[in-house]
PDB file of C-alpha atoms in Angstrom:
ATOM      1  CA  MET A   1     -14.468  -8.720  -4.315  1.00 37.00           C
ATOM      2  CA  PRO A   2     -11.357  -6.604  -3.653  1.00 44.00           C
ATOM      3  CA  ARG A   3      -8.781  -6.969  -6.283  1.00 45.00           C
ATOM      4  CA  SER A   4      -5.451  -5.624  -7.580  1.00 48.00           C
ATOM      5  CA  ASP A   5      -3.790  -5.604 -10.875  1.00 49.00           C
ATOM      6  CA  SER A   6      -0.192  -6.673 -11.198  1.00 50.00           C
ATOM      7  CA  MET A   7       2.896  -5.233  -9.496  1.00 54.00           C
ATOM      8  CA  ASP A   8       3.991  -3.946 -12.926  1.00 73.00           C
ATOM      9  CA  VAL A   9       1.925  -0.875 -12.790  1.00 85.00           C
ATOM     10  CA  THR A  10       3.792   2.455 -12.779  1.00 89.00           C
ATOM     11  CA  GLU A  11       3.599   5.216 -10.167  1.00 89.00           C
ATOM     12  CA  SER A  12       1.665   7.273 -12.698  1.00 93.00           C
ATOM     13  CA  ASP A  13      -0.886   4.491 -12.997  1.00 95.00           C
ATOM     14  CA  VAL A  14      -1.283   4.476  -9.228  1.00 95.00           C
ATOM     15  CA  LEU A  15      -1.704   8.225  -8.960  1.00 95.00           C
ATOM     16  CA  ALA A  16      -4.122   8.308 -11.936  1.00 96.00           C
ATOM     17  CA  ALA A  17      -6.242   5.646 -10.282  1.00 96.00           C
ATOM     18  CA  ALA A  18      -6.296   7.613  -7.019  1.00 97.00           C
ATOM     19  CA  GLU A  19      -7.494  10.711  -8.891  1.00 97.00           C
ATOM     20  CA  ARG A  20     -10.068   8.718 -10.919  1.00 97.00           C
ATOM     21  CA  TRP A  21     -11.407   6.848  -7.887  1.00 97.00           C
ATOM     22  CA  ARG A  22     -11.868  10.150  -5.946  1.00 97.00           C
ATOM     23  CA  ARG A  23     -13.715  11.704  -8.937  1.00 97.00           C
ATOM     24  CA  GLU A  24     -15.976   8.655  -8.819  1.00 97.00           C
ATOM     25  CA  GLY A  25     -16.778   9.493  -5.176  1.00 97.00           C
ATOM     26  CA  ARG A  26     -14.857   6.614  -3.645  1.00 97.00           C
ATOM     27  CA  GLY A  27     -13.011   6.837  -0.315  1.00 97.00           C
ATOM     28  CA  VAL A  28      -9.351   6.488  -1.196  1.00 98.00           C
ATOM     29  CA  ALA A  29      -6.047   5.993   0.637  1.00 98.00           C
ATOM     30  CA  LEU A  30      -2.491   6.118  -0.698  1.00 97.00           C
ATOM     31  CA  ALA A  31       0.241   3.997   0.904  1.00 97.00           C
ATOM     32  CA  THR A  32       3.893   4.892   0.299  1.00 96.00           C
ATOM     33  CA  VAL A  33       7.064   3.020   1.289  1.00 95.00           C
ATOM     34  CA  LEU A  34       9.050   5.448   3.473  1.00 95.00           C
ATOM     35  CA  GLU A  35      12.042   3.324   4.462  1.00 93.00           C
ATOM     36  CA  THR A  36      13.506  -0.121   4.001  1.00 89.00           C
ATOM     37  CA  TRP A  37      16.114  -1.952   5.949  1.00 83.00           C
ATOM     38  CA  GLY A  38      17.851  -5.044   4.628  1.00 78.00           C
ATOM     39  CA  SER A  39      16.209  -6.678   1.661  1.00 72.00           C
ATOM     40  CA  ALA A  40      12.641  -5.599   0.814  1.00 73.00           C
ATOM     41  CA  PRO A  41      10.645  -6.514  -2.340  1.00 78.00           C
ATOM     42  CA  ARG A  42       9.704  -2.876  -3.181  1.00 84.00           C
ATOM     43  CA  PRO A  43      12.003   0.280  -3.035  1.00 88.00           C
ATOM     44  CA  VAL A  44      11.338   3.422  -1.151  1.00 92.00           C
ATOM     45  CA  GLY A  45       8.678   5.504  -2.882  1.00 93.00           C
ATOM     46  CA  SER A  46       6.668   2.527  -4.100  1.00 93.00           C
ATOM     47  CA  ARG A  47       2.924   3.194  -3.808  1.00 95.00           C
ATOM     48  CA  LEU A  48      -0.338   1.415  -3.412  1.00 95.00           C
ATOM     49  CA  VAL A  49      -3.749   3.016  -3.786  1.00 97.00           C
ATOM     50  CA  ILE A  50      -6.692   1.522  -1.952  1.00 97.00           C
ATOM     51  CA  ASP A  51     -10.404   2.325  -2.108  1.00 97.00           C
ATOM     52  CA  ALA A  52     -13.028   1.926   0.709  1.00 96.00           C
ATOM     53  CA  GLU A  53     -14.180  -1.329  -0.877  1.00 95.00           C
ATOM     54  CA  GLY A  54     -10.678  -2.874  -0.563  1.00 94.00           C
ATOM     55  CA  ASN A  55      -9.787  -2.667  -4.258  1.00 95.00           C
ATOM     56  CA  PHE A  56      -6.183  -1.715  -4.735  1.00 94.00           C
ATOM     57  CA  LEU A  57      -3.603  -1.001  -7.434  1.00 95.00           C
ATOM     58  CA  GLY A  58       0.171  -0.909  -7.189  1.00 94.00           C
ATOM     59  CA  SER A  59       2.402  -2.545  -4.533  1.00 91.00           C
ATOM     60  CA  VAL A  60       4.305  -1.692  -1.397  1.00 91.00           C
ATOM     61  CA  SER A  61       5.572  -5.210  -0.614  1.00 84.00           C
ATOM     62  CA  GLY A  62       3.263  -8.042  -1.496  1.00 72.00           C
ATOM     63  CA  GLY A  63       2.308 -10.946   0.713  1.00 73.00           C
ATOM     64  CA  CYS A  64       0.726 -10.489   4.101  1.00 77.00           C
ATOM     65  CA  VAL A  65       2.279  -7.010   4.487  1.00 83.00           C
ATOM     66  CA  GLU A  66       0.176  -5.740   1.633  1.00 85.00           C
ATOM     67  CA  GLY A  67      -2.927  -7.294   3.076  1.00 88.00           C
ATOM     68  CA  ALA A  68      -2.268  -5.608   6.346  1.00 89.00           C
ATOM     69  CA  VAL A  69      -1.733  -2.264   4.635  1.00 93.00           C
ATOM     70  CA  VAL A  70      -5.050  -2.659   2.787  1.00 93.00           C
ATOM     71  CA  GLY A  71      -6.777  -3.401   6.104  1.00 93.00           C
ATOM     72  CA  GLU A  72      -5.239  -0.356   7.795  1.00 94.00           C
ATOM     73  CA  ALA A  73      -6.209   1.819   4.848  1.00 96.00           C
ATOM     74  CA  ALA A  74      -9.845   1.208   5.585  1.00 95.00           C
ATOM     75  CA  ASP A  75      -9.419   2.808   9.006  1.00 96.00           C
ATOM     76  CA  VAL A  76      -7.423   5.709   7.546  1.00 97.00           C
ATOM     77  CA  ILE A  77     -10.132   6.339   4.953  1.00 97.00           C
ATOM     78  CA  ALA A  78     -12.820   6.326   7.686  1.00 96.00           C
ATOM     79  CA  SER A  79     -10.898   8.478  10.210  1.00 97.00           C
ATOM     80  CA  GLY A  80      -8.822  10.684   7.984  1.00 97.00           C
ATOM     81  CA  VAL A  81      -5.920  10.163  10.365  1.00 97.00           C
ATOM     82  CA  PRO A  82      -2.749   9.098   8.623  1.00 98.00           C
ATOM     83  CA  ARG A  83      -0.427   6.526  10.108  1.00 97.00           C
ATOM     84  CA  THR A  84       2.965   4.997   9.644  1.00 96.00           C
ATOM     85  CA  LEU A  85       3.115   1.168   9.713  1.00 93.00           C
ATOM     86  CA  GLU A  86       6.320  -0.795  10.336  1.00 90.00           C
ATOM     87  CA  PHE A  87       6.847  -4.405   9.379  1.00 85.00           C
ATOM     88  CA  GLY A  88       9.861  -6.600  10.027  1.00 79.00           C
ATOM     89  CA  VAL A  89      10.470 -10.232  10.363  1.00 64.00           C
ATOM     90  CA  ALA A  90      13.138 -12.740  11.181  1.00 58.00           C
ATOM     91  CA  ASP A  91      14.602 -14.624   8.273  1.00 54.00           C
ATOM     92  CA  GLU A  92      12.799 -17.844   9.052  1.00 56.00           C
ATOM     93  CA  ALA A  93       9.394 -16.235   8.784  1.00 52.00           C
ATOM     94  CA  ALA A  94      10.233 -13.847   5.995  1.00 54.00           C
ATOM     95  CA  TRP A  95       8.668 -15.683   3.017  1.00 58.00           C
ATOM     96  CA  LYS A  96       5.312 -16.058   4.824  1.00 58.00           C
ATOM     97  CA  VAL A  97       4.848 -12.280   5.057  1.00 55.00           C
ATOM     98  CA  GLY A  98       6.371 -11.368   1.720  1.00 54.00           C
ATOM     99  CA  LEU A  99       9.706  -9.960   2.974  1.00 54.00           C
ATOM    100  CA  SER A 100      11.775 -12.582   1.235  1.00 57.00           C
ATOM    101  CA  CYS A 101      15.073 -11.871   2.969  1.00 59.00           C
ATOM    102  CA  GLY A 102      13.979 -10.850   6.462  1.00 63.00           C
ATOM    103  CA  GLY A 103      13.942  -7.093   5.746  1.00 76.00           C
ATOM    104  CA  LYS A 104      11.942  -4.378   7.385  1.00 84.00           C
ATOM    105  CA  ILE A 105       9.812  -1.649   5.860  1.00 88.00           C
ATOM    106  CA  ALA A 106       7.927   1.463   6.984  1.00 92.00           C
ATOM    107  CA  VAL A 107       4.782   2.446   5.059  1.00 95.00           C
ATOM    108  CA  PHE A 108       2.917   5.783   5.396  1.00 97.00           C
ATOM    109  CA  VAL A 109      -0.869   5.546   4.756  1.00 97.00           C
ATOM    110  CA  GLU A 110      -2.841   8.671   4.143  1.00 98.00           C
ATOM    111  CA  ARG A 111      -6.374   9.445   3.000  1.00 98.00           C
ATOM    112  CA  VAL A 112      -6.711  11.205  -0.416  1.00 97.00           C
ATOM    113  CA  ASP A 113      -9.197  14.051  -0.167  1.00 93.00           C
TER     114      ASP A 113
END
């Protein structure tokens, strides 16, 4: 079952996991917050590493946004084609997707080779 540890991991933890998972032969993608507008739960530069099985470590937002990033990462791992994802919501729907104050974020997802 895919899993993640807490949002309290450091960037070094995320990068070390990416390196370790690649050495283990796993398909790996790295997601990085490029931009935020308004209020967003994670700052620019926050990272999430995802493997081909859907395991992940770190955080780019939380909530449904993170689930969507993990899903897109599977396609990026398979294709090798990076992509930028943008998420934004109105205030009334913000809590449901993990952008607690209606902010917007852009996340870059790339395969780690």
